[in-house]
XYZ file of C-alpha atoms in Angstrom:
372
model
C 85.134 -60.117 -8.759
C 83.629 -57.246 -10.683
C 85.963 -54.276 -10.653
C 84.954 -51.032 -9.033
C 86.431 -47.928 -7.508
C 84.931 -46.864 -4.182
C 84.991 -43.196 -3.214
C 84.271 -41.577 0.136
C 83.791 -37.805 -0.025
C 82.630 -35.067 2.295
C 79.747 -32.949 0.986
C 77.132 -30.660 2.521
C 74.114 -31.061 0.229
C 74.164 -34.742 -0.632
C 71.003 -34.952 -2.772
C 72.079 -32.105 -5.049
C 75.560 -33.593 -5.335
C 74.218 -37.061 -6.260
C 71.838 -35.593 -8.869
C 74.676 -33.629 -10.536
C 77.145 -36.506 -10.344
C 74.757 -39.082 -11.820
C 74.346 -36.911 -14.925
C 77.955 -37.590 -15.963
C 78.945 -40.758 -14.130
C 77.515 -44.165 -13.342
C 77.504 -44.436 -9.543
C 76.144 -47.257 -7.418
C 75.862 -48.418 -3.794
C 75.348 -44.884 -2.535
C 75.585 -44.725 1.251
C 75.113 -41.684 3.513
C 77.334 -41.828 6.609
C 77.693 -39.630 9.651
C 79.497 -36.309 9.419
C 78.312 -35.461 5.861
C 80.332 -38.378 4.451
C 78.984 -39.961 1.252
C 80.195 -43.327 -0.072
C 79.623 -44.627 -3.623
C 81.123 -46.930 -6.245
C 81.901 -46.240 -9.882
C 83.459 -47.979 -12.874
C 87.270 -48.085 -13.063
C 87.136 -46.245 -16.384
C 85.550 -43.256 -14.653
C 88.106 -43.037 -11.820
C 90.438 -40.358 -13.206
C 87.690 -38.302 -14.754
C 85.724 -38.480 -11.509
C 88.778 -37.390 -9.487
C 89.226 -34.368 -11.757
C 85.524 -33.593 -11.415
C 85.679 -33.728 -7.602
C 88.835 -31.613 -7.542
C 87.211 -29.039 -9.806
C 84.183 -28.915 -7.482
C 86.545 -28.502 -4.492
C 85.091 -31.616 -2.842
C 87.248 -33.347 -0.242
C 88.107 -36.975 -1.134
C 88.508 -39.051 2.014
C 89.072 -42.491 0.456
C 89.658 -44.107 -2.935
C 89.459 -47.908 -2.723
C 90.167 -49.927 -5.907
C 88.987 -53.537 -6.096
C 88.659 -56.284 -8.706
C 90.392 -57.930 -11.604
C 90.663 -54.723 -13.594
C 93.180 -53.199 -11.239
C 95.037 -56.478 -10.899
C 95.255 -56.669 -14.651
C 96.640 -53.138 -14.813
C 99.577 -54.280 -12.752
C 100.215 -57.213 -15.094
C 100.076 -55.238 -18.334
C 102.947 -53.073 -17.183
C 105.062 -55.880 -18.539
C 106.372 -54.854 -21.985
C 105.688 -58.287 -23.448
C 101.923 -57.766 -23.238
C 101.760 -54.315 -24.818
C 100.894 -55.566 -28.317
C 98.006 -57.704 -27.092
C 96.762 -54.871 -24.934
C 96.745 -52.448 -27.866
C 94.583 -54.812 -29.907
C 92.276 -55.391 -26.967
C 91.902 -51.688 -26.348
C 91.101 -51.096 -30.010
C 88.301 -53.643 -29.872
C 87.100 -52.265 -26.552
C 87.071 -48.713 -27.930
C 84.878 -49.724 -30.870
C 82.324 -51.627 -28.824
C 82.127 -48.883 -26.182
C 80.651 -46.566 -28.792
C 77.319 -48.428 -28.451
C 74.680 -48.534 -25.711
C 74.450 -51.984 -24.126
C 72.161 -51.574 -21.120
C 69.635 -49.356 -19.345
C 69.401 -48.814 -15.594
C 66.362 -47.230 -13.941
C 66.345 -45.796 -10.420
C 63.039 -44.774 -8.891
C 61.374 -44.006 -5.556
C 59.389 -47.264 -5.710
C 56.187 -45.571 -6.889
C 57.019 -45.846 -10.616
C 57.316 -49.162 -12.487
C 61.037 -49.481 -13.294
C 60.348 -52.283 -15.814
C 57.937 -50.137 -17.839
C 60.361 -47.212 -17.887
C 63.230 -49.535 -18.875
C 61.184 -51.069 -21.710
C 60.421 -47.614 -23.104
C 64.012 -46.369 -22.919
C 65.497 -49.599 -24.344
C 63.396 -49.194 -27.485
C 65.226 -45.930 -28.227
C 68.753 -46.737 -27.040
C 69.948 -50.380 -27.021
C 72.719 -51.135 -29.620
C 72.677 -47.575 -30.861
C 75.606 -45.180 -31.014
C 76.040 -43.155 -27.853
C 76.464 -39.997 -29.926
C 72.963 -40.458 -31.365
C 71.242 -40.507 -27.952
C 69.348 -37.283 -27.143
C 68.884 -37.349 -23.360
C 66.581 -34.314 -23.288
C 64.305 -35.867 -25.897
C 64.200 -39.089 -23.855
C 63.187 -37.131 -20.738
C 60.299 -35.560 -22.676
C 59.163 -38.982 -23.913
C 59.155 -40.354 -20.353
C 57.162 -37.358 -19.085
C 54.639 -37.892 -21.901
C 54.312 -41.629 -21.252
C 53.969 -41.575 -17.455
C 51.632 -39.268 -15.518
C 52.327 -37.308 -12.320
C 56.115 -37.472 -12.450
C 57.904 -34.813 -10.420
C 61.432 -35.581 -11.575
C 63.057 -37.242 -14.622
C 66.786 -37.397 -15.355
C 68.506 -39.276 -18.231
C 72.284 -39.591 -18.540
C 74.616 -41.659 -20.709
C 77.415 -43.116 -18.592
C 79.764 -45.444 -20.427
C 77.610 -47.940 -22.305
C 74.707 -47.481 -19.914
C 71.725 -45.146 -20.021
C 70.909 -44.221 -16.428
C 67.352 -43.000 -15.744
C 66.142 -41.405 -12.498
C 62.384 -40.989 -12.016
C 60.275 -39.862 -9.066
C 56.513 -39.833 -8.623
C 54.924 -36.531 -7.689
C 53.785 -36.466 -4.051
C 50.597 -34.409 -3.670
C 49.038 -33.211 -0.397
C 45.364 -33.877 0.261
C 44.495 -30.259 -0.486
C 46.072 -27.108 -1.942
C 48.068 -29.156 -4.489
C 49.521 -26.039 -6.116
C 51.117 -24.708 -2.930
C 54.841 -25.331 -2.579
C 56.344 -23.955 0.609
C 59.559 -24.728 2.438
C 59.563 -26.647 5.710
C 60.639 -24.145 8.367
C 61.805 -24.644 11.936
C 58.929 -24.254 14.396
C 61.311 -23.344 17.212
C 64.991 -23.010 18.137
C 66.992 -26.207 18.573
C 69.943 -28.454 17.644
C 69.150 -31.056 14.970
C 69.637 -34.659 16.121
C 68.174 -36.746 13.264
C 66.802 -36.288 9.739
C 64.437 -38.566 7.798
C 64.498 -36.919 4.362
C 61.847 -37.930 1.826
C 61.928 -35.249 -0.864
C 62.867 -31.631 -1.444
C 66.233 -29.893 -1.113
C 67.684 -30.323 2.369
C 69.213 -27.168 3.894
C 70.495 -28.548 7.198
C 72.430 -31.488 8.635
C 72.614 -33.295 11.957
C 74.335 -31.102 14.546
C 73.181 -27.769 13.068
C 71.654 -25.199 15.418
C 68.593 -23.534 13.881
C 66.377 -20.629 14.848
C 62.614 -20.504 14.631
C 61.631 -19.715 11.038
C 64.857 -21.025 9.420
C 64.426 -23.061 6.211
C 64.900 -26.809 6.743
C 63.772 -28.302 3.398
C 63.192 -26.252 0.238
C 60.250 -27.053 -2.094
C 62.256 -28.112 -5.154
C 64.901 -30.473 -6.546
C 67.342 -29.977 -9.420
C 66.723 -31.948 -12.603
C 69.351 -33.216 -15.054
C 69.688 -29.774 -16.621
C 70.290 -28.119 -13.243
C 66.856 -26.478 -13.293
C 64.598 -26.218 -10.248
C 61.708 -28.694 -10.256
C 58.919 -27.733 -7.809
C 57.996 -30.411 -5.287
C 56.209 -30.658 -1.941
C 58.982 -31.009 0.688
C 58.697 -34.008 3.006
C 60.937 -34.730 5.995
C 60.896 -35.563 9.709
C 63.517 -33.486 11.482
C 64.088 -34.091 15.181
C 65.963 -31.621 17.362
C 66.948 -31.016 20.945
C 64.827 -28.050 22.067
C 65.633 -25.897 25.093
C 62.727 -24.976 27.369
C 63.530 -22.192 29.834
C 61.706 -20.628 32.766
C 62.935 -17.981 35.193
C 61.644 -16.582 38.481
C 63.009 -13.496 40.269
C 63.139 -13.030 44.048
C 63.551 -9.643 45.762
C 64.908 -9.818 49.304
C 62.897 -6.695 50.096
C 59.300 -6.349 48.989
C 56.150 -4.422 49.926
C 53.167 -6.134 51.537
C 49.815 -4.834 52.816
C 48.774 -5.522 56.419
C 45.484 -4.807 58.167
C 45.872 -2.295 61.040
C 42.873 -3.644 62.989
C 40.684 -0.593 62.280
C 37.461 -1.281 60.439
C 34.040 0.226 59.623
C 30.910 -1.779 58.814
C 28.145 -0.416 56.627
C 24.700 -2.124 56.645
C 22.106 -1.918 53.882
C 18.732 -3.594 53.280
C 17.829 -4.439 49.696
C 14.460 -5.448 48.245
C 14.569 -6.817 44.699
C 17.995 -5.215 44.350
C 16.727 -1.764 45.441
C 18.256 -0.201 48.556
C 15.531 0.615 51.143
C 17.752 1.117 54.211
C 21.296 2.413 54.849
C 22.990 3.066 58.229
C 24.994 5.858 56.541
C 28.391 4.653 57.678
C 31.189 6.303 55.668
C 34.495 4.677 54.788
C 37.177 6.940 56.351
C 40.229 5.007 55.172
C 42.489 5.948 52.304
C 43.873 2.440 51.911
C 41.542 -0.447 52.646
C 40.258 -3.945 51.869
C 36.557 -4.567 51.323
C 34.546 -7.636 52.377
C 30.847 -7.904 51.391
C 28.404 -10.447 52.877
C 24.726 -10.865 51.841
C 22.125 -12.564 54.054
C 18.394 -13.246 53.440
C 16.452 -11.835 56.386
C 12.884 -12.882 55.457
C 11.744 -16.250 56.878
C 11.693 -19.013 54.235
C 12.871 -16.365 51.736
C 9.248 -15.518 50.907
C 10.149 -11.863 50.399
C 13.534 -11.146 48.794
C 14.871 -8.954 51.620
C 18.671 -8.999 51.739
C 20.888 -7.593 54.473
C 24.163 -6.504 52.909
C 27.055 -6.055 55.284
C 30.061 -4.198 53.858
C 33.172 -4.098 56.019
C 36.090 -1.782 55.251
C 39.450 -2.827 56.761
C 42.198 -0.242 56.973
C 45.504 -1.463 55.542
C 49.031 -0.116 55.524
C 52.024 -0.966 53.394
C 55.194 -2.364 54.994
C 58.616 -3.361 53.700
C 59.227 -7.078 54.289
C 62.654 -8.700 54.220
C 62.985 -12.329 53.141
C 66.319 -13.911 52.239
C 66.609 -16.069 49.129
C 67.815 -19.037 51.182
C 64.404 -19.194 52.903
C 62.551 -19.732 49.628
C 65.274 -21.220 47.397
C 63.790 -24.715 47.043
C 60.277 -23.332 46.538
C 61.408 -21.022 43.708
C 63.447 -23.754 41.990
C 60.418 -26.059 42.094
C 58.245 -23.255 40.697
C 60.666 -22.911 37.739
C 60.527 -26.648 37.085
C 56.725 -26.671 37.203
C 56.617 -23.752 34.731
C 58.759 -25.753 32.292
C 56.619 -28.882 32.718
C 53.563 -26.864 31.664
C 55.356 -25.967 28.403
C 56.046 -29.637 27.572
C 53.864 -32.126 25.729
C 52.235 -35.045 27.538
C 54.659 -37.670 26.190
C 57.860 -35.627 26.132
C 60.787 -36.799 28.226
C 63.421 -34.503 29.723
C 66.834 -35.506 28.311
C 68.846 -33.021 30.348
C 68.128 -30.198 32.804
C 70.102 -27.437 34.475
C 69.455 -24.718 37.078
C 71.375 -21.432 37.203
C 71.130 -18.903 40.070
C 72.173 -15.296 39.422
C 72.443 -12.610 42.100
C 72.434 -8.846 41.528
C 71.980 -6.725 44.656
C 68.679 -7.580 46.310
C 67.465 -9.453 43.210
C 68.105 -13.194 42.785
C 67.101 -14.821 39.495
C 66.589 -18.579 39.149
C 66.797 -19.923 35.569
C 65.833 -23.528 34.920
C 66.476 -25.098 31.504
C 65.519 -28.554 30.287
C 66.171 -30.264 26.946
C 63.513 -32.301 25.134
C 63.391 -33.946 21.714
C 60.811 -32.547 19.245
C 59.919 -32.685 15.584
C 60.625 -29.052 14.663
C 59.564 -29.350 11.036
C 56.280 -31.297 11.220
């Protein structure tokens, strides 16, 4: 079994952490777990140095799992009788570890790993590690391959590790790099991260306008590399509607008194008026037009205007009489704010009373892409 040391650590910004870590260490089998937990494997020779690195970065180590013949052998060589052989073996190992033996290329699938490996091998294989200029190699890769957004070269043990990513361009406005921002308030439930620097994690509560993914990544030198952010971020969004009910309200009623004014119009010009005057201070108006010429040959119109006297009264209506109607009105208001295919995950109704005023608040939770 090939020896390895498996680490599980807790980090907030996983992509930045992996980029920084891969500059100094060879890490494999990277796995993102729930609760900001990151799992990865490294060579046994890097275990202590990696532990010191994590401690220096104040990163919580949850698990260190050592597997393989290397660790079994370590237990055996504690026997004094094998010390001499071990010293000779270590001397030979030390000499051969001064040379580069292999190249590993990691990409996003849009760059040919074989072509990148062939280029890098021509400058590194069987050469002293101290003679490898990683920055110069990065420049050579940029020059050889077009439209790369990210290149990182690191020497880890006897391996040159290369990270490359193809530039992702939008259909228009290729020079515009803007962060993905939250379109509305919500609690993040899932993240499908493609590229860019992620600012949030599952479980975070965000406000409308908060940054979700920044338009850059960090290269091997820790410098910002501009990139179009891409991600699908789903969140539980709260939709709220409220309706207030006053137990006492004003309503207009007709008293039964009315006055009707008659006019005759020809081509819109008044030719007759019965001179009735509206005597009411508060009133409703109803207007009716009727053609009075037979077969409408001449455009004579009889306009009847009726003024109804109204008075204002205080009406009392308890909330219990209209409770179900108001709750349904709240629900309908929320449904109008939802998309056609959205499904309510949870809903709640709250009733608040303050004097004569009763407020009904209905809230429902739906799942939405708040970054798209």
